[in-house]
Coordinates of C-alpha atoms and ligand atoms in Angstrom, one line a residue:
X1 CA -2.9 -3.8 26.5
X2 CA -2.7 -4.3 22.3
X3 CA -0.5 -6.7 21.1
X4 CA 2.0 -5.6 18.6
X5 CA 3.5 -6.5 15.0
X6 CA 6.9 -8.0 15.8
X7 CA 10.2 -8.7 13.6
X8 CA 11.6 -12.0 13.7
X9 CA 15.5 -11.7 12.2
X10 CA 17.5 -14.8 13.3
X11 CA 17.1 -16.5 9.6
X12 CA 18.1 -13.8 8.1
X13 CA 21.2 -13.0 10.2
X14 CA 21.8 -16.7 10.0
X15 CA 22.9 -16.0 6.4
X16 CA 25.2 -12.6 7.1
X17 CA 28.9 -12.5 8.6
X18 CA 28.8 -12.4 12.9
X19 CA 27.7 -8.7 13.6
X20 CA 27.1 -7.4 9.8
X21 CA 23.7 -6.0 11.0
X22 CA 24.8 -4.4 14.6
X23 CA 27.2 -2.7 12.7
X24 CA 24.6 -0.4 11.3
X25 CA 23.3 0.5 14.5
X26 CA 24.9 3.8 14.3
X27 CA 23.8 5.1 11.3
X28 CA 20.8 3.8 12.0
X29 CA 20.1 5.7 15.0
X30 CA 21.6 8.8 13.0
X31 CA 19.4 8.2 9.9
X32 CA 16.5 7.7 12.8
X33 CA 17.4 11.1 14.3
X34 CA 18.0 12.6 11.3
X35 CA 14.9 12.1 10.4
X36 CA 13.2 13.7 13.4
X37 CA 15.7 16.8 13.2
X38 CA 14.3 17.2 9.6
X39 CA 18.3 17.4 8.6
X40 CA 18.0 14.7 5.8
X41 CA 17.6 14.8 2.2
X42 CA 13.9 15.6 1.4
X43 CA 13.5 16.8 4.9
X44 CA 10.5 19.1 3.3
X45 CA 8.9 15.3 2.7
X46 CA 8.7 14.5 6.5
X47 CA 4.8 15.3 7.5
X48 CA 4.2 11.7 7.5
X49 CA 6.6 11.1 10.6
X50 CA 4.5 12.2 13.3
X51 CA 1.0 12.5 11.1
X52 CA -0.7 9.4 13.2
X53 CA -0.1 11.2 16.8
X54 CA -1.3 14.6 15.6
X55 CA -4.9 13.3 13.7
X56 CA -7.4 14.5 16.4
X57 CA -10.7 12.8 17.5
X58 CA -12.2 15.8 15.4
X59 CA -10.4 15.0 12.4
X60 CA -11.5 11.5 12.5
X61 CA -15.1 12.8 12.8
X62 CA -15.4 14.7 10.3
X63 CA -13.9 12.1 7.5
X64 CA -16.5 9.7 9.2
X65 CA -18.9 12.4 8.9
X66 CA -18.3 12.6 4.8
X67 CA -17.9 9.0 4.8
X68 CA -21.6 9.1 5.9
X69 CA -22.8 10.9 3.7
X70 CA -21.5 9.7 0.8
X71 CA -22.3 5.7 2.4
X72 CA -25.9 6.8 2.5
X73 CA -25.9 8.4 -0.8
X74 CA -24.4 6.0 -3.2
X75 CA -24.7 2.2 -4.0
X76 CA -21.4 2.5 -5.2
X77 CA -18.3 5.1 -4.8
X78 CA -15.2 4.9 -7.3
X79 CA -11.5 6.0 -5.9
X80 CA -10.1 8.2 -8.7
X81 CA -6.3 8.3 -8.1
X82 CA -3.1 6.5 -8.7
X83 CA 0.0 5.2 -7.3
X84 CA 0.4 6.5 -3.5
X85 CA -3.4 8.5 -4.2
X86 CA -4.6 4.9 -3.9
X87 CA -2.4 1.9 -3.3
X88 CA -2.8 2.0 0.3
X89 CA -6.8 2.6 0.5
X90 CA -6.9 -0.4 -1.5
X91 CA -4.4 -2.4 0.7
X92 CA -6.6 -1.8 3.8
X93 CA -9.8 -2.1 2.4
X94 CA -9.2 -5.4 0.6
X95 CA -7.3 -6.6 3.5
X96 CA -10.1 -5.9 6.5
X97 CA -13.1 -6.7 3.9
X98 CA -14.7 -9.8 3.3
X99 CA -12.6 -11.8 0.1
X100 CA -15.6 -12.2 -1.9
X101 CA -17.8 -8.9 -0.5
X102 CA -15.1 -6.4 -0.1
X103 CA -16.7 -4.2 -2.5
X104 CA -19.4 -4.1 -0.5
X105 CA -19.1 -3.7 3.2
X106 CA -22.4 -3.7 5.7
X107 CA -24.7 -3.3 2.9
X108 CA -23.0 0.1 2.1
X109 CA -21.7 1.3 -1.4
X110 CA -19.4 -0.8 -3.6
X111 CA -16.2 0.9 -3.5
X112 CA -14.5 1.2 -6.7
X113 CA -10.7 1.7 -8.0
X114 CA -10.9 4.6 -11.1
X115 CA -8.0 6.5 -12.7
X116 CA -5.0 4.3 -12.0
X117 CA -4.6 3.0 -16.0
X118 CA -5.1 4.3 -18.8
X119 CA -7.1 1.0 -19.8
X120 CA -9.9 1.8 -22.4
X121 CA -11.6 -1.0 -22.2
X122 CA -11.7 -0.7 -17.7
X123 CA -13.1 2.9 -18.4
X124 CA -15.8 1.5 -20.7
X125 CA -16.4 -1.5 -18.9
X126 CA -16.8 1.1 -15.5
X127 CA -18.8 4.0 -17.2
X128 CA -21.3 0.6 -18.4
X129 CA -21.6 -1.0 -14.3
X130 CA -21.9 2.7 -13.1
X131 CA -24.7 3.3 -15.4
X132 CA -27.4 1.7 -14.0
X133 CA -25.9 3.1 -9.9
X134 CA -26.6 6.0 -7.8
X135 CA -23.1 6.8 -7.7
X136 CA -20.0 9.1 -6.4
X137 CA -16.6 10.0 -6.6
X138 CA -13.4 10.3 -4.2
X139 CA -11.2 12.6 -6.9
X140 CA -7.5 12.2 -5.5
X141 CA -4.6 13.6 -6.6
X142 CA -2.1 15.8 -4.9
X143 CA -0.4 17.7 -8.4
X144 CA -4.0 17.8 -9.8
X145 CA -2.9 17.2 -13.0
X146 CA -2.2 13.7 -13.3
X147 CA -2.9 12.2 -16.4
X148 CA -4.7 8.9 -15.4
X149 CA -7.0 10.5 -12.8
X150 CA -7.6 13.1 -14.7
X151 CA -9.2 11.7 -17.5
X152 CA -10.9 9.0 -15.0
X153 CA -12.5 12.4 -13.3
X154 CA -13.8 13.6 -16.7
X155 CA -15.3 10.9 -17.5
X156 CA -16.7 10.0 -13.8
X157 CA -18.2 13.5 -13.3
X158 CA -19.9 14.2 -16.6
X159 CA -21.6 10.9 -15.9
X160 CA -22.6 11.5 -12.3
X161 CA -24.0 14.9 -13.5
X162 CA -25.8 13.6 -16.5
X163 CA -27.4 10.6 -14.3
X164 CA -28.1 12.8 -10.6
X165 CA -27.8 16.1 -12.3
X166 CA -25.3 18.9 -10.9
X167 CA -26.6 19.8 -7.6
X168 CA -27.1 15.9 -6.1
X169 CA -23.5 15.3 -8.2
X170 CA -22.0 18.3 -5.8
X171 CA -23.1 16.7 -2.7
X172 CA -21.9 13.0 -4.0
X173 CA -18.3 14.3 -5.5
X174 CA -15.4 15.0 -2.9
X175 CA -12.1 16.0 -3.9
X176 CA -8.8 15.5 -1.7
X177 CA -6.3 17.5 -3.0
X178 CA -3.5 20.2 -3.1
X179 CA -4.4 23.0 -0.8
X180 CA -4.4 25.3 -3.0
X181 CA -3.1 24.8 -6.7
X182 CA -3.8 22.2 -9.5
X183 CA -6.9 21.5 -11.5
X184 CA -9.1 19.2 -8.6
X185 CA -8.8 22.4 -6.0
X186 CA -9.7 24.6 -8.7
X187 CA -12.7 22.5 -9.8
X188 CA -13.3 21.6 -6.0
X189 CA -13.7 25.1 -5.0
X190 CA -15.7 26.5 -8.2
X191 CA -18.1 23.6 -7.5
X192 CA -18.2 23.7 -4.1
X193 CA -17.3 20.1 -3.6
X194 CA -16.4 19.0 -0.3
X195 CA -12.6 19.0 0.0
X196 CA -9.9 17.5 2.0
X197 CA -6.0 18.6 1.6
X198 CA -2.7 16.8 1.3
X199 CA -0.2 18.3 3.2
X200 CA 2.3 19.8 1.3
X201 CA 5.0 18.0 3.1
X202 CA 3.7 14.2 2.8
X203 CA 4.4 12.8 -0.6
X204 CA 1.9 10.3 -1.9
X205 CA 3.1 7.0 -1.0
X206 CA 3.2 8.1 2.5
X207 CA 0.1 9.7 2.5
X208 CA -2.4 6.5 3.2
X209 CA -2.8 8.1 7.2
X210 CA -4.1 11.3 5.4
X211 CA -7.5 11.9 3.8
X212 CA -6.0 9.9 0.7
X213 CA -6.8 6.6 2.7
X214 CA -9.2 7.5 5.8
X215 CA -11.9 9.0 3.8
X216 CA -12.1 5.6 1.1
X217 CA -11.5 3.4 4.3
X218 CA -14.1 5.4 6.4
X219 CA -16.3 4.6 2.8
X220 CA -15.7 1.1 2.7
X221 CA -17.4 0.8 6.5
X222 CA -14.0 -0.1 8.4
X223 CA -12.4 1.7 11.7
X224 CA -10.1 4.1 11.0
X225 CA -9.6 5.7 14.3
X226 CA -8.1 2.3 15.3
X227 CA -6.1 2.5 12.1
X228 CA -4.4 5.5 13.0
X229 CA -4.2 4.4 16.9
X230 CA -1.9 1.2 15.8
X231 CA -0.3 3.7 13.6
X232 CA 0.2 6.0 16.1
X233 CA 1.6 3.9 18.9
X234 CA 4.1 2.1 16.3
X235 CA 5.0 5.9 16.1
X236 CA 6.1 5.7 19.7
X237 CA 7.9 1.7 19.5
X238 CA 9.9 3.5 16.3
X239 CA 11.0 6.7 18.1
X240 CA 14.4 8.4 18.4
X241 CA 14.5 7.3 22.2
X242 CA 13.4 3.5 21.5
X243 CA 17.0 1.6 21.1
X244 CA 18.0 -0.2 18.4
X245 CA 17.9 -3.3 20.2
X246 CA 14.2 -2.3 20.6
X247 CA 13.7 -0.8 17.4
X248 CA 12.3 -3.4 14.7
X249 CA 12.1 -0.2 11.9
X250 CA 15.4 0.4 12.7
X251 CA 16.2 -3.5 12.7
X252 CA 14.1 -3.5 9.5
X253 CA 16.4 -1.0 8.0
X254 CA 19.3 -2.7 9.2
X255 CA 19.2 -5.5 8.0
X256 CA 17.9 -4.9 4.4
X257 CA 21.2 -2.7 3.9
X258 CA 23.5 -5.4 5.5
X259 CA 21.7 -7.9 2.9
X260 CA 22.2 -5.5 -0.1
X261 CA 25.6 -4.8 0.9
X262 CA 26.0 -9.0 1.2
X263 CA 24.7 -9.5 -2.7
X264 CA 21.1 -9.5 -2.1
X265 CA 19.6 -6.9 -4.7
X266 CA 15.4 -8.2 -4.3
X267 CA 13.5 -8.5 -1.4
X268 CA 10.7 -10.8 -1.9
X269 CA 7.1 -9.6 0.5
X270 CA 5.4 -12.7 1.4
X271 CA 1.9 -13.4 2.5
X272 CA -0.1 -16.3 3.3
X273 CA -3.4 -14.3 3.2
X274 CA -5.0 -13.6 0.0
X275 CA -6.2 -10.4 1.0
X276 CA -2.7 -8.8 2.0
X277 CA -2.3 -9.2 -2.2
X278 CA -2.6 -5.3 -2.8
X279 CA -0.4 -4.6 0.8
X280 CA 2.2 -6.0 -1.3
X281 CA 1.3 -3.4 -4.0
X282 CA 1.4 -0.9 -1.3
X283 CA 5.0 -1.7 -0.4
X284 CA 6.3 -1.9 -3.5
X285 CA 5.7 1.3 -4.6
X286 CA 6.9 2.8 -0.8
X287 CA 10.2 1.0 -1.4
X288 CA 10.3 1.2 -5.5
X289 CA 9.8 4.9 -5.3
X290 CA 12.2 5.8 -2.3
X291 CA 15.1 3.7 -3.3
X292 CA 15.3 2.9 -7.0
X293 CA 17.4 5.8 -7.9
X294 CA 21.1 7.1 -8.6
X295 CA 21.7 3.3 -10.2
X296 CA 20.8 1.9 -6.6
X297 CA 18.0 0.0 -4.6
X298 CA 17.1 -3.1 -3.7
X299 CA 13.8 -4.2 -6.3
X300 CA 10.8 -5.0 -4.2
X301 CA 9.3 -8.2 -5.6
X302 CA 6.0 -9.9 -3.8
X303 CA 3.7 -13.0 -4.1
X304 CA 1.0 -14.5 -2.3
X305 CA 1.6 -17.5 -1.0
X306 CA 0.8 -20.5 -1.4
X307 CA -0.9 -19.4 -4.7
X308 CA 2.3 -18.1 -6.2
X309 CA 4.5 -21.4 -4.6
X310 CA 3.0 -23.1 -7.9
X311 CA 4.5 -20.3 -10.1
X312 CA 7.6 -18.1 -8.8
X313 CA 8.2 -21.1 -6.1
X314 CA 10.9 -22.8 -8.3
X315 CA 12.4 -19.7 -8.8
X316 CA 12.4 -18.4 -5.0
X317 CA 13.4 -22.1 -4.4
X318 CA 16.4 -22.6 -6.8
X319 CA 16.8 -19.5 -8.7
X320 CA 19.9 -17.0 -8.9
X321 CA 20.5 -16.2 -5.0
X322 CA 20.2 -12.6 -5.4
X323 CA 16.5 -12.9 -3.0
X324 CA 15.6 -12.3 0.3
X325 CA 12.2 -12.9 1.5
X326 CA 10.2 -11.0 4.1
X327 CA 7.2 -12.6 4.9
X328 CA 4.1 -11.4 6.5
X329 CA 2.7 -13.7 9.2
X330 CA -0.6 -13.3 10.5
X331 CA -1.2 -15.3 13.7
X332 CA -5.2 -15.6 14.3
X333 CA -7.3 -15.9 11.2
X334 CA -10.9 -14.1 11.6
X335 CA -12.7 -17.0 10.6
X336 CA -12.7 -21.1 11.7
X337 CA -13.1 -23.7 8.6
X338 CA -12.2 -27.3 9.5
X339 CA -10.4 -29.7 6.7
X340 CA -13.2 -31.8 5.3
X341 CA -13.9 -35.6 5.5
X342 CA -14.2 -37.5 2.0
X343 CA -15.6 -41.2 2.2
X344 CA -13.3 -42.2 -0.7
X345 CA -10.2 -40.3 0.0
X346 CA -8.6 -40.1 -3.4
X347 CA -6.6 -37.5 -2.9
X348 CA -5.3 -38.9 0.4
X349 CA -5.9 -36.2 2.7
X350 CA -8.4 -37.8 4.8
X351 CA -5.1 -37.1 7.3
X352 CA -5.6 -33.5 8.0
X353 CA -9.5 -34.2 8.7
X354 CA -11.1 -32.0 11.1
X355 CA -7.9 -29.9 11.3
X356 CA -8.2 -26.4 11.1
X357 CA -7.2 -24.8 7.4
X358 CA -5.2 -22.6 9.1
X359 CA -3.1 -25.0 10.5
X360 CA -2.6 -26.3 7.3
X361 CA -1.7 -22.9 6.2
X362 CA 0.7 -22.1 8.9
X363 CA 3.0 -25.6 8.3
X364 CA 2.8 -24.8 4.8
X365 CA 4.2 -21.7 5.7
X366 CA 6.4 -23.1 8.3
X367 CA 7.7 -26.0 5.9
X368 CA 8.2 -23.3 2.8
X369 CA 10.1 -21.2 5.3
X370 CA 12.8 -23.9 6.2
X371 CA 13.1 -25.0 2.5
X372 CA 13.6 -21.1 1.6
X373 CA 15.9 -21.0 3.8
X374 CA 17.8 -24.5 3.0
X375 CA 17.9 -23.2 -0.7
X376 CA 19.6 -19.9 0.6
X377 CA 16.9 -17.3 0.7
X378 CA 17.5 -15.6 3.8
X379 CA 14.5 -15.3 5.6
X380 CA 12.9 -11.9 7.4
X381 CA 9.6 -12.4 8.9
X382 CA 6.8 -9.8 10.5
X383 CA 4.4 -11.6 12.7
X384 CA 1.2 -9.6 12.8
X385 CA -1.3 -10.7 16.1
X386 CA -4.6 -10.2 13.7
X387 CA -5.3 -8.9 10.5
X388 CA -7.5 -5.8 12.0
X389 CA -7.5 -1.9 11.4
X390 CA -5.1 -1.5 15.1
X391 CA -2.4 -4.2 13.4
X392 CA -2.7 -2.7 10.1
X393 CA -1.8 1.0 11.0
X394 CA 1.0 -0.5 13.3
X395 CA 2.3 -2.4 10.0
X396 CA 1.7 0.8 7.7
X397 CA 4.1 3.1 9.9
X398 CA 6.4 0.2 10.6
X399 CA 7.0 0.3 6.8
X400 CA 7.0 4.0 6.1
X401 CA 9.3 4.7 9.1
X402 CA 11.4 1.7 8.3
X403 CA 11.8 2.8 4.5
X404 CA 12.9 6.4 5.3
X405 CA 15.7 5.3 7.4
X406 CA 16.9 2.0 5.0
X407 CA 16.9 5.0 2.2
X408 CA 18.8 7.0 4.2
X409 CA 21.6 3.6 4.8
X410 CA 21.3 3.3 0.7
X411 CA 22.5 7.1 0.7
X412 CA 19.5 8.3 -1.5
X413 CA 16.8 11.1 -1.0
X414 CA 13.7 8.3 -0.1
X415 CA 11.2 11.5 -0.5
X416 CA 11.6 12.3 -4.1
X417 CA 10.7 10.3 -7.7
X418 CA 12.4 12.4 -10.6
X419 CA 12.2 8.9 -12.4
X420 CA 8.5 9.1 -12.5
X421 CA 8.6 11.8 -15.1
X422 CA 10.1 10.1 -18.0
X423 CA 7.7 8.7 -19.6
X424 CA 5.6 11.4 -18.9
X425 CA 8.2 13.5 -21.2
X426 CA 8.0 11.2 -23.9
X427 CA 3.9 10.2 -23.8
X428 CA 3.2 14.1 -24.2
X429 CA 5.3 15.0 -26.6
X430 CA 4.3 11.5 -28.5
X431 CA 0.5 13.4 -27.9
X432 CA 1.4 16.9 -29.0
X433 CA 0.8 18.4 -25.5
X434 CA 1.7 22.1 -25.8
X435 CA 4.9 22.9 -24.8
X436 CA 6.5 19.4 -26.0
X437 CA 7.2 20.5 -29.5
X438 CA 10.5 20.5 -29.0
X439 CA 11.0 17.0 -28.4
X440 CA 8.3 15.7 -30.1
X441 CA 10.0 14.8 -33.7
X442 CA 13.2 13.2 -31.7
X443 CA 11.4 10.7 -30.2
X444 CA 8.8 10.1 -32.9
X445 CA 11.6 9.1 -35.0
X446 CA 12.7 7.0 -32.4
X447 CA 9.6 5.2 -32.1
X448 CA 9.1 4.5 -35.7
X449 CA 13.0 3.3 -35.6
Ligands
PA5_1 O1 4.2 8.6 -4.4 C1 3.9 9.5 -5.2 O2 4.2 10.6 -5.1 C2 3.2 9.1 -6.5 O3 3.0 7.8 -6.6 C3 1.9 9.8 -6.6 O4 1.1 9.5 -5.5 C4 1.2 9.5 -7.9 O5 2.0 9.8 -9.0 C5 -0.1 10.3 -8.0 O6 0.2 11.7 -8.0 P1 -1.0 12.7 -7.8 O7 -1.5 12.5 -6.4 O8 -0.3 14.1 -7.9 O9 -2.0 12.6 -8.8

């Protein structure tokens, strides 16, 4: 049998009033079952809730299938999307690849993060290491028309064509898009680019289980059918019929409302493996996006630890006690590396010789814990068995199940993002797009104020 994620709560419930968190068992379970009834707000957003049980063997072998191709095809492959069209491919693949070789799994392609900035300089500095590479694209975007990926693809495709030339381009470029409207499905069909669609009812940030992750994941040489199997049976641990007392996305939910309701506005994610850095990323923008909204939310803050003990420590230590820390614990490294002898022992640490590091790591982590804790950070923490593609879809629908319902506590619609479009407004009509006239001299004004 697989072991499974767990939630440890007792020291953050140490910090809260007897019962504060058991008293949101009820709308828990509603928001839970809400959910499943498709009767909450952005109930056409729900696609993702059952998504891991209904991706079929077939499915799964046919991204492998365009994984393979692509794999034997390129050196290198660049992701071309933004914000949920990417977060969470990156997350996985930098978490289950090698630190230093992640870019390059099994002597496969070099896989490649495009169309996420507007960054001259990255473009220029891309465009020059793709030069001299046989390579291709993943084009992702759901709207198609986002502004970032967009001007990545541009870019991207003319070079793939001028270097392979259009018919070994159309074998090399895959979109994953809108089924049927927006400029990548337009192009994708003209072209006759090999396509994969977003379901209309899974917004991007909980779209990693879809084509949007599996197919860069599937790339980068990793197992995603045991992805989506840990994803799929954390489905089943999260259901309407699992109790609350069973529940840890319900607990999850819980007890980030009873700590908002207590006075604690940011929750802190906390790893103690480099390689969970862009997880963090991955969670911010789930939580950022689903909660920030009608003048509510807690802020989803992160750092990797211990790097970041010797820079936002002091403030996660003695700062203003508006924190709470959730911290991701993995229990079995991959790897075995024994603390070092040294003859002269400056730095006095011939103590810990011939201990494992990751012993080291875990009463760092146990000692930063209890002084968290003593400073009044209360404390959340997710123990994860192993830091493999079963574990990480189990932590991946833990999240996006347990977000839905703590949206649902906060009394906001955790499917939609109208805040996403303001600077949008104000960067095309600063750029003359058609259509922004109107605006255009207001804001110009404004600017130049
Ligand atoms: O979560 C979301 O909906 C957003 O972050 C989108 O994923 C992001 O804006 C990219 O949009 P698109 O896929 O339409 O290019």
């Amino acid at each position: 049998m697989e072991t499974s994620i767990r939630l440890v709560l007792k020291d953050a419930a140490s910090f809260l009033p007897c019962g504060a968190v058991e008293a949101f068992k009820p709308a828990v379970t509603a928001a839970r079952q809400a959910l499943e009834d498709g009767t909450c707000a952005g109930n056409d957003f729900l696609g993702w809730l059952h998504l891991p049980s209904s991706i079929t063997p077939a499915f799964i072998d046919e991204i492998n299938a365009t994984a393979q191709t692509l794999r034997e095809n390129c050196d290198a492959i660049v992701v071309a999307g933004i914000g949920g069209s990417y977060l969470g491919a990156r997350a996985v693949i930098e978490a289950l690849g090698n630190t230093f070789a992640w870019l390059r799994q099994d002597n496969g392609p070099v896989i490649l993060f495009a169309g996420n900035n507007i960054g001259e300089d990255y473009l220029a500095e891309l465009c020059d290491y793709l030069s001299t590479r046989r390579f291709g694209i993943i084009n992702i975007s759901k709207s198609g028309t986002t502004t970032e990926t967009a001007l990545a693809f541009r870019l991207l495709r003319a070079q793939c064509e001028a270097q392979r030339g259009k018919e070994e381009a159309r074998r090399v470029i895959v979109a994953i898009t809108d089924a049927k409207k927006g400029a990548a499905r337009v192009t994708a069909d003209k072209e006759g680019y090999k396509s994969f669609i977003i379901p209309d009812n899974v917004g991007g940030r909980f779209s990693v289980l879809t084509p949007v992750g599996l197919l860069p994941i599937a790339c980068a040489g990793f197992d995603i059918a045991a992805l989506v199997k840990g994803a799929a049976d954390m489905e089943k641990a999260c259901g309407t019929d699992v109790a609350f007392e069973d529940n840890i996305a319900m607990q999850y939910a819980a007890m980030r409302n009873a700590l908002y309701q207590a006075g604690k506005k940011i929750e802190i994610l906390a790893n103690y493996q480099p390689k969970l850095h862009s997880m963090n990323e991955w969670w911010k923008q789930l939580y950022g996006e689903s909660e920030g909204k009608d003048g509510k939310g807690i802020f989803p803050a992160a750092v990797d630890l211990t790097t970041d003990l010797h820079s936002m420590g002091q403030w996660i230590q003695a700062g203003e006690r508006t924190i709470f820390e959730t911290v991701i614990s993995v229990e079995q490294p991959e790897h075995h590396v024994l603390f070092p002898h040294d003859d002269e022992n400056l730095d006095g640490l011939n103590f810990l010789e011939g201990k494992r590091v990751d012993e080291v790591n875990k009463n760092a982590e146990a000692g930063t814990r209890l002084a968290h804790i003593d400073g009044g950070v209360p404390n959340l923490r997710i123990v994860m068995p192993r830091l493999d593609a079963y574990h990480l879809g189990q932590l991946i629908y833990f999240f996006e199940v347990g977000c839905g319902m703590s949206g649902l506590l906060l009394g906001v619609n955790p499917f939609d993002q109208p805040g996403v479009e303001a600077y949008k407004k104000n960067m095309f009509a600063l750029l003359g797009k058609p259509g922004y006239e109107a605006q255009s001299e207001a804001i110009r004004k404004r600017i130049a104020e």
